[in-house]
Amino acid sequence: MAVTVPLDGCQPEAVTRLVVDGARALGFHRVGVSAAAPAATHDRFVAWLEAGYAAGMAYMADPAAVRDRRDVRALCAAARSVVVVALSYGGPAAPAPPGRAVIARYARGGDYHMVMKRKLAELAERVAAGIGRPVISRACVDTAPVLERDLAERTGIGFVGKNTLLIAPGVGSNVLLGELLLDVDAAPTAEEPARKRCGACRACLDACPTGAFVDAFVLDARRCISYLTIEHTGAIPRELRPRMGAMVFGCDVCQDVCPFNAAEHAPAPELAPAREPPDLVALLDLGAARFRRFVERTALRRVHRAQFLRNVCVALGNSGDASAIPALRRAMEREGPLVRAHAAWALGRLGDGAWLAARRAVEDDPDVRAELDTAVAGG
């Protein structure tokens, strides 16, 4: 049964108990509460943007979004408290077999945006029922301009590690964060922000395949495989392609080596992997309709088909498997320039130079022609 808090005063401690009990009942692995207040790390965020580390994510540098990230009350003027929740997507996972695509764990099950928004909406309803009045609330999951790791540290549910991800001790960093802004006073769950506990460990920094970490706690998205495979819409820098392995959506390397993720942890049922790692050649042959079905109701919807096939081409080029050549040739003949350019690179890696040289005679896109020239020359 929901706890009922007397309307008169809505005692902050009782509201927090109501929130914590409700969040746990809804399956969240961690929950924390703090007062709505300015973000402590906003200046560091601005410095990160000014250094160019956000790469092509212009939405992050939008002046209105930068301003809103300073204080959550810009998103909900009535907010008095912030609830932060963490939902685990499990780990660690077994490596994908050769010839199979590597997809970040959080994207292997249901779309976490839908899952968490539904749960946060229900949590708001439980709070309203518990205090006996309607509440003004706003649920934020990933897309709202919120410095969510700042809030998560403030509420005590975890700390930001050297890989810039939130680590919740006992669960690790394989969690998704969400926030619920409420117009109700609630007692904070932590007297001070969570203490950083990485110590001298730098496993995540050293393991990054593309060297994306400028330093501890500073990530350059321009070299990050997650950015390159999801957010980036253009050509992947040629020098980084060989380091991407079979990763076609996101990257878990810096989490896989983190000691806080060493223990197995079951994912939320809604986020459990729904299928085995898909075959790379089969992915490259996905038409528009089949691609829509493949990404339906998953976080994979974040990428357009051309981006995804671009990533698959890179993975096939790294596979060393000559049996992928026919599929890559088909992609050269029927896909758009972005995919053709990366298919040409992959075919060059697989030793199909003679076919590529002949293909150059019918190629009219200058970027694809440049890739063909480099591939034929053995670059």
PDB file of N, CA and C in Angstrom, residues 148-182:
ATOM      1  N   GLU A 148      22.788  15.107 -15.370  1.00  0.00           N
ATOM      2  CA  GLU A 148      22.249  14.049 -14.533  1.00  0.00           C
ATOM      3  C   GLU A 148      23.297  13.382 -13.646  1.00  0.00           C
ATOM      4  N   ARG A 149      24.537  13.308 -14.094  1.00  0.00           N
ATOM      5  CA  ARG A 149      25.557  12.701 -13.235  1.00  0.00           C
ATOM      6  C   ARG A 149      25.881  13.601 -12.048  1.00  0.00           C
ATOM      7  N   ASP A 150      25.796  14.914 -12.262  1.00  0.00           N
ATOM      8  CA  ASP A 150      25.937  15.871 -11.152  1.00  0.00           C
ATOM      9  C   ASP A 150      24.865  15.600 -10.100  1.00  0.00           C
ATOM     10  N   LEU A 151      23.625  15.431 -10.572  1.00  0.00           N
ATOM     11  CA  LEU A 151      22.516  15.167  -9.655  1.00  0.00           C
ATOM     12  C   LEU A 151      22.676  13.814  -8.966  1.00  0.00           C
ATOM     13  N   ALA A 152      23.138  12.809  -9.712  1.00  0.00           N
ATOM     14  CA  ALA A 152      23.293  11.477  -9.130  1.00  0.00           C
ATOM     15  C   ALA A 152      24.343  11.485  -8.027  1.00  0.00           C
ATOM     16  N   GLU A 153      25.434  12.210  -8.244  1.00  0.00           N
ATOM     17  CA  GLU A 153      26.438  12.338  -7.185  1.00  0.00           C
ATOM     18  C   GLU A 153      25.855  13.071  -5.977  1.00  0.00           C
ATOM     19  N   ARG A 154      25.111  14.118  -6.243  1.00  0.00           N
ATOM     20  CA  ARG A 154      24.556  14.927  -5.156  1.00  0.00           C
ATOM     21  C   ARG A 154      23.607  14.118  -4.278  1.00  0.00           C
ATOM     22  N   THR A 155      22.854  13.206  -4.898  1.00  0.00           N
ATOM     23  CA  THR A 155      21.899  12.408  -4.124  1.00  0.00           C
ATOM     24  C   THR A 155      22.557  11.215  -3.444  1.00  0.00           C
ATOM     25  N   GLY A 156      23.820  10.953  -3.761  1.00  0.00           N
ATOM     26  CA  GLY A 156      24.554   9.889  -3.093  1.00  0.00           C
ATOM     27  C   GLY A 156      24.417   8.520  -3.710  1.00  0.00           C
ATOM     28  N   ILE A 157      23.795   8.394  -4.882  1.00  0.00           N
ATOM     29  CA  ILE A 157      23.614   7.044  -5.434  1.00  0.00           C
ATOM     30  C   ILE A 157      24.871   6.534  -6.129  1.00  0.00           C
ATOM     31  N   GLY A 158      25.832   7.409  -6.371  1.00  0.00           N
ATOM     32  CA  GLY A 158      27.057   6.966  -7.011  1.00  0.00           C
ATOM     33  C   GLY A 158      27.999   8.120  -7.243  1.00  0.00           C
ATOM     34  N   PHE A 159      29.114   7.817  -7.909  1.00  0.00           N
ATOM     35  CA  PHE A 159      30.108   8.839  -8.206  1.00  0.00           C
ATOM     36  C   PHE A 159      30.526   8.719  -9.661  1.00  0.00           C
ATOM     37  N   VAL A 160      30.999   9.812 -10.226  1.00  0.00           N
ATOM     38  CA  VAL A 160      31.465   9.801 -11.607  1.00  0.00           C
ATOM     39  C   VAL A 160      32.890   9.259 -11.636  1.00  0.00           C
ATOM     40  N   GLY A 161      33.081   8.200 -12.413  1.00  0.00           N
ATOM     41  CA  GLY A 161      34.392   7.578 -12.511  1.00  0.00           C
ATOM     42  C   GLY A 161      35.283   8.278 -13.512  1.00  0.00           C
ATOM     43  N   LYS A 162      36.509   7.791 -13.639  1.00  0.00           N
ATOM     44  CA  LYS A 162      37.458   8.389 -14.566  1.00  0.00           C
ATOM     45  C   LYS A 162      37.009   8.276 -16.015  1.00  0.00           C
ATOM     46  N   ASN A 163      36.128   7.306 -16.292  1.00  0.00           N
ATOM     47  CA  ASN A 163      35.592   7.166 -17.648  1.00  0.00           C
ATOM     48  C   ASN A 163      34.369   8.049 -17.881  1.00  0.00           C
ATOM     49  N   THR A 164      34.095   8.955 -16.969  1.00  0.00           N
ATOM     50  CA  THR A 164      33.012   9.953 -17.006  1.00  0.00           C
ATOM     51  C   THR A 164      31.628   9.344 -16.808  1.00  0.00           C
ATOM     52  N   LEU A 165      31.549   8.066 -16.480  1.00  0.00           N
ATOM     53  CA  LEU A 165      30.264   7.416 -16.264  1.00  0.00           C
ATOM     54  C   LEU A 165      29.949   7.344 -14.776  1.00  0.00           C
ATOM     55  N   LEU A 166      28.658   7.318 -14.464  1.00  0.00           N
ATOM     56  CA  LEU A 166      28.220   7.217 -13.079  1.00  0.00           C
ATOM     57  C   LEU A 166      28.397   5.772 -12.602  1.00  0.00           C
ATOM     58  N   ILE A 167      29.103   5.606 -11.509  1.00  0.00           N
ATOM     59  CA  ILE A 167      29.315   4.293 -10.919  1.00  0.00           C
ATOM     60  C   ILE A 167      28.535   4.214  -9.615  1.00  0.00           C
ATOM     61  N   ALA A 168      27.605   3.285  -9.548  1.00  0.00           N
ATOM     62  CA  ALA A 168      26.831   3.053  -8.330  1.00  0.00           C
ATOM     63  C   ALA A 168      27.402   1.823  -7.643  1.00  0.00           C
ATOM     64  N   PRO A 169      28.168   1.980  -6.562  1.00  0.00           N
ATOM     65  CA  PRO A 169      28.774   0.821  -5.901  1.00  0.00           C
ATOM     66  C   PRO A 169      27.741  -0.262  -5.589  1.00  0.00           C
ATOM     67  N   GLY A 170      28.092  -1.492  -5.912  1.00  0.00           N
ATOM     68  CA  GLY A 170      27.168  -2.602  -5.738  1.00  0.00           C
ATOM     69  C   GLY A 170      26.412  -2.947  -6.997  1.00  0.00           C
ATOM     70  N   VAL A 171      26.338  -1.997  -7.905  1.00  0.00           N
ATOM     71  CA  VAL A 171      25.676  -2.217  -9.195  1.00  0.00           C
ATOM     72  C   VAL A 171      26.644  -1.952 -10.336  1.00  0.00           C
ATOM     73  N   GLY A 172      27.528  -0.991 -10.148  1.00  0.00           N
ATOM     74  CA  GLY A 172      28.490  -0.647 -11.185  1.00  0.00           C
ATOM     75  C   GLY A 172      28.015   0.489 -12.060  1.00  0.00           C
ATOM     76  N   SER A 173      28.610   0.581 -13.237  1.00  0.00           N
ATOM     77  CA  SER A 173      28.258   1.678 -14.152  1.00  0.00           C
ATOM     78  C   SER A 173      27.288   1.263 -15.236  1.00  0.00           C
ATOM     79  N   ASN A 174      26.901  -0.016 -15.241  1.00  0.00           N
ATOM     80  CA  ASN A 174      25.946  -0.481 -16.249  1.00  0.00           C
ATOM     81  C   ASN A 174      24.520  -0.115 -15.842  1.00  0.00           C
ATOM     82  N   VAL A 175      24.311   1.183 -15.679  1.00  0.00           N
ATOM     83  CA  VAL A 175      23.004   1.677 -15.260  1.00  0.00           C
ATOM     84  C   VAL A 175      22.592   2.830 -16.152  1.00  0.00           C
ATOM     85  N   LEU A 176      21.303   3.023 -16.247  1.00  0.00           N
ATOM     86  CA  LEU A 176      20.713   4.160 -16.948  1.00  0.00           C
ATOM     87  C   LEU A 176      20.094   5.077 -15.911  1.00  0.00           C
ATOM     88  N   LEU A 177      20.254   6.364 -16.115  1.00  0.00           N
ATOM     89  CA  LEU A 177      19.780   7.338 -15.143  1.00  0.00           C
ATOM     90  C   LEU A 177      18.518   8.035 -15.632  1.00  0.00           C
ATOM     91  N   GLY A 178      17.675   8.385 -14.689  1.00  0.00           N
ATOM     92  CA  GLY A 178      16.487   9.181 -14.977  1.00  0.00           C
ATOM     93  C   GLY A 178      16.232  10.117 -13.811  1.00  0.00           C
ATOM     94  N   GLU A 179      15.502  11.184 -14.074  1.00  0.00           N
ATOM     95  CA  GLU A 179      15.221  12.170 -13.040  1.00  0.00           C
ATOM     96  C   GLU A 179      13.732  12.497 -13.024  1.00  0.00           C
ATOM     97  N   LEU A 180      13.242  12.792 -11.830  1.00  0.00           N
ATOM     98  CA  LEU A 180      11.855  13.215 -11.660  1.00  0.00           C
ATOM     99  C   LEU A 180      11.865  14.491 -10.828  1.00  0.00           C
ATOM    100  N   LEU A 181      11.411  15.590 -11.429  1.00  0.00           N
ATOM    101  CA  LEU A 181      11.321  16.866 -10.731  1.00  0.00           C
ATOM    102  C   LEU A 181       9.941  16.968 -10.095  1.00  0.00           C
ATOM    103  N   LEU A 182       9.912  17.350  -8.821  1.00  0.00           N
ATOM    104  CA  LEU A 182       8.653  17.388  -8.069  1.00  0.00           C
ATOM    105  C   LEU A 182       8.484  18.726  -7.373  1.00  0.00           C
TER     106      LEU A 182
END
